[in-house]
Coordinates of C-alpha atoms in Angstrom, one line a residue:
M1 CA 9.2 31.1 62.1
L2 CA 6.2 31.4 59.8
T3 CA 8.5 32.7 57.1
Y4 CA 10.6 29.5 57.3
L5 CA 7.5 27.4 57.2
A6 CA 6.2 29.2 54.1
L7 CA 9.6 28.9 52.5
G8 CA 9.7 25.1 53.2
V9 CA 6.2 24.7 51.8
G10 CA 7.2 26.7 48.7
L11 CA 10.3 24.6 48.1
V12 CA 8.3 21.4 48.5
S13 CA 5.8 22.7 46.0
L14 CA 8.5 23.6 43.6
W15 CA 10.0 20.1 43.9
L16 CA 6.6 18.4 43.4
A17 CA 6.0 20.6 40.3
W18 CA 9.4 19.8 38.9
R19 CA 8.9 16.1 39.6
S20 CA 5.5 16.1 37.9
H21 CA 6.9 17.9 34.9
R22 CA 9.7 15.3 34.6
K23 CA 7.2 12.4 34.9
N24 CA 5.0 14.0 32.3
A25 CA 8.0 14.3 29.9
E26 CA 8.9 10.7 30.5
L27 CA 5.3 9.6 29.8
R28 CA 5.2 11.6 26.6
E29 CA 8.4 10.0 25.5
R30 CA 7.1 6.5 26.2
I31 CA 3.9 7.3 24.3
A32 CA 5.9 8.4 21.3
Q33 CA 7.9 5.2 21.5
V34 CA 4.8 3.1 21.7
N35 CA 3.2 5.0 18.8
S36 CA 6.4 4.4 16.7
R37 CA 6.3 0.7 17.5
V38 CA 2.6 0.5 16.6
Y39 CA 3.3 2.3 13.3
H40 CA 6.2 -0.1 12.4
L41 CA 4.2 -3.1 13.4
R42 CA 1.3 -1.9 11.3
R43 CA 3.6 -1.3 8.3
E44 CA 5.1 -4.8 8.7
M45 CA 1.6 -6.3 8.9
E46 CA 0.5 -4.4 5.7
E47 CA 3.7 -5.5 3.9
A48 CA 3.1 -9.1 4.9
Q49 CA -0.5 -8.8 3.8
Q50 CA 0.5 -7.3 0.4
K51 CA 3.0 -10.1 -0.1
A52 CA 0.3 -12.7 0.8
E53 CA -2.1 -11.1 -1.7
Q54 CA 0.6 -11.1 -4.4
E55 CA 1.3 -14.8 -3.8
Q56 CA -2.4 -15.5 -3.8
A57 CA -2.8 -13.7 -7.1
K58 CA 0.1 -15.7 -8.6
L59 CA -1.4 -19.0 -7.3
R60 CA -4.8 -18.0 -8.8
F61 CA -3.0 -17.2 -12.1
A62 CA -1.2 -20.6 -12.0
L63 CA -4.5 -22.4 -11.3
L64 CA -6.2 -20.5 -14.2
K65 CA -3.3 -21.4 -16.5
L66 CA -3.4 -25.0 -15.5
Q67 CA -7.1 -25.2 -16.1
G68 CA -6.8 -23.3 -19.4
D69 CA -9.2 -20.6 -18.2
L70 CA -7.0 -17.6 -18.9
R71 CA -9.1 -14.7 -20.2
V72 CA -6.0 -12.5 -21.0
T73 CA -3.1 -14.0 -22.9
G74 CA 0.1 -12.6 -24.4
D75 CA -1.4 -12.9 -27.9
M76 CA -4.3 -10.6 -27.3
T77 CA -4.0 -7.0 -28.7
I78 CA -4.0 -4.1 -26.3
G79 CA -7.3 -2.9 -27.8
D80 CA -8.9 -6.3 -27.0
I81 CA -7.7 -6.1 -23.4
Y82 CA -9.1 -2.6 -23.0
A83 CA -12.4 -3.9 -24.3
L84 CA -12.4 -6.9 -22.0
H85 CA -12.4 -4.9 -18.8
P86 CA -12.8 -1.2 -18.1
Q87 CA -10.0 -1.0 -15.6
S88 CA -7.4 -2.9 -17.7
A89 CA -6.0 0.4 -18.9
Q90 CA -5.2 1.3 -15.2
V91 CA -3.5 -2.0 -14.7
L92 CA -1.4 -1.6 -17.8
A93 CA -0.6 2.0 -16.7
G94 CA 0.7 0.6 -13.5
F95 CA 3.3 -1.3 -15.5
H96 CA 3.9 1.7 -17.8
I97 CA 2.5 -0.2 -20.8
G98 CA 0.0 2.1 -22.3
G99 CA -3.0 3.4 -20.3
C100 CA -1.4 6.8 -19.5
A101 CA -0.2 9.8 -21.5
S102 CA 3.5 9.2 -20.8
C103 CA 3.6 5.6 -22.0
A104 CA 1.4 5.4 -25.1
V105 CA 1.2 2.0 -26.9
D106 CA -0.4 1.2 -30.2
E107 CA -3.6 -0.7 -29.5
R108 CA -2.9 -3.1 -32.4
L109 CA 0.2 -4.5 -30.7
S110 CA -0.1 -7.8 -28.9
L111 CA 0.4 -7.7 -25.1
A112 CA 3.6 -9.7 -25.5
E113 CA 5.0 -7.2 -28.0
A114 CA 4.1 -4.2 -25.9
V115 CA 5.6 -5.8 -22.8
A116 CA 8.8 -6.6 -24.7
L117 CA 9.0 -3.0 -26.0
S118 CA 8.8 -1.6 -22.5
G119 CA 11.4 -4.1 -21.2
R120 CA 9.1 -5.8 -18.7
E121 CA 8.3 -9.4 -18.0
L122 CA 5.1 -10.8 -19.4
E123 CA 4.0 -13.0 -16.4
P124 CA 3.4 -10.3 -13.8
V125 CA 1.3 -8.3 -16.3
L126 CA -0.7 -11.4 -17.1
V127 CA -1.1 -12.1 -13.4
A128 CA -2.5 -8.6 -12.8
L129 CA -4.8 -8.6 -15.7
N130 CA -6.2 -12.1 -15.2
T131 CA -6.7 -11.4 -11.5
L132 CA -8.6 -8.3 -12.4
V133 CA -10.8 -10.1 -14.8
A134 CA -11.3 -13.2 -12.5
Q135 CA -12.2 -11.1 -9.4
N136 CA -15.2 -9.4 -10.8
N137 CA -15.7 -10.9 -14.3
G138 CA -15.5 -7.4 -15.9
N139 CA -18.8 -6.2 -14.4
Q140 CA -17.8 -3.5 -11.9
P141 CA -14.7 -1.6 -10.9
L142 CA -12.6 -2.8 -8.1
P143 CA -12.3 -0.7 -4.9
A144 CA -9.4 1.7 -4.7
D145 CA -6.2 0.5 -3.0
R146 CA -5.9 1.0 0.8
L147 CA -4.4 4.2 1.9
K148 CA -1.1 4.1 3.5
T149 CA -0.9 5.7 6.9
P150 CA 1.9 8.2 7.1
N151 CA 4.2 8.3 10.1
V152 CA 3.3 11.7 11.3
Q153 CA 3.8 12.9 14.8
L154 CA 2.3 16.1 16.1
Q155 CA 3.8 17.7 19.2
F156 CA 2.1 20.6 21.0

């Protein structure tokens, strides 16, 4: 009789352990889904913020253009732009217009000529350069771009 009681308690214990393991697996799956949703929402929020910042920069550029306060124009030489702000080479390198070893440009060329040679549009380059100059008046470097959070999941 005691043997049957011990067997019954053992079976109930095994069933409870199996049920706990199953609930644990379900909860881990739900946590993974929530983490994935959070990641995607964060990515969407960052993309929306980047679009808003780009639109704001374009509006700031349009305002400067209307006021006639553009510090960087298409007629300026690349050398003059480098002299205007220390980070202008980095901005131009972002557009592959000088500023890096793989896309060297003669510093005597005007910005419009250099942009035309690289097959780019002039306005986005002017927006970026004038935003750079307008944000800190050429006094100090801007902070580095925000780091992207990778979608990495570790399972142990």
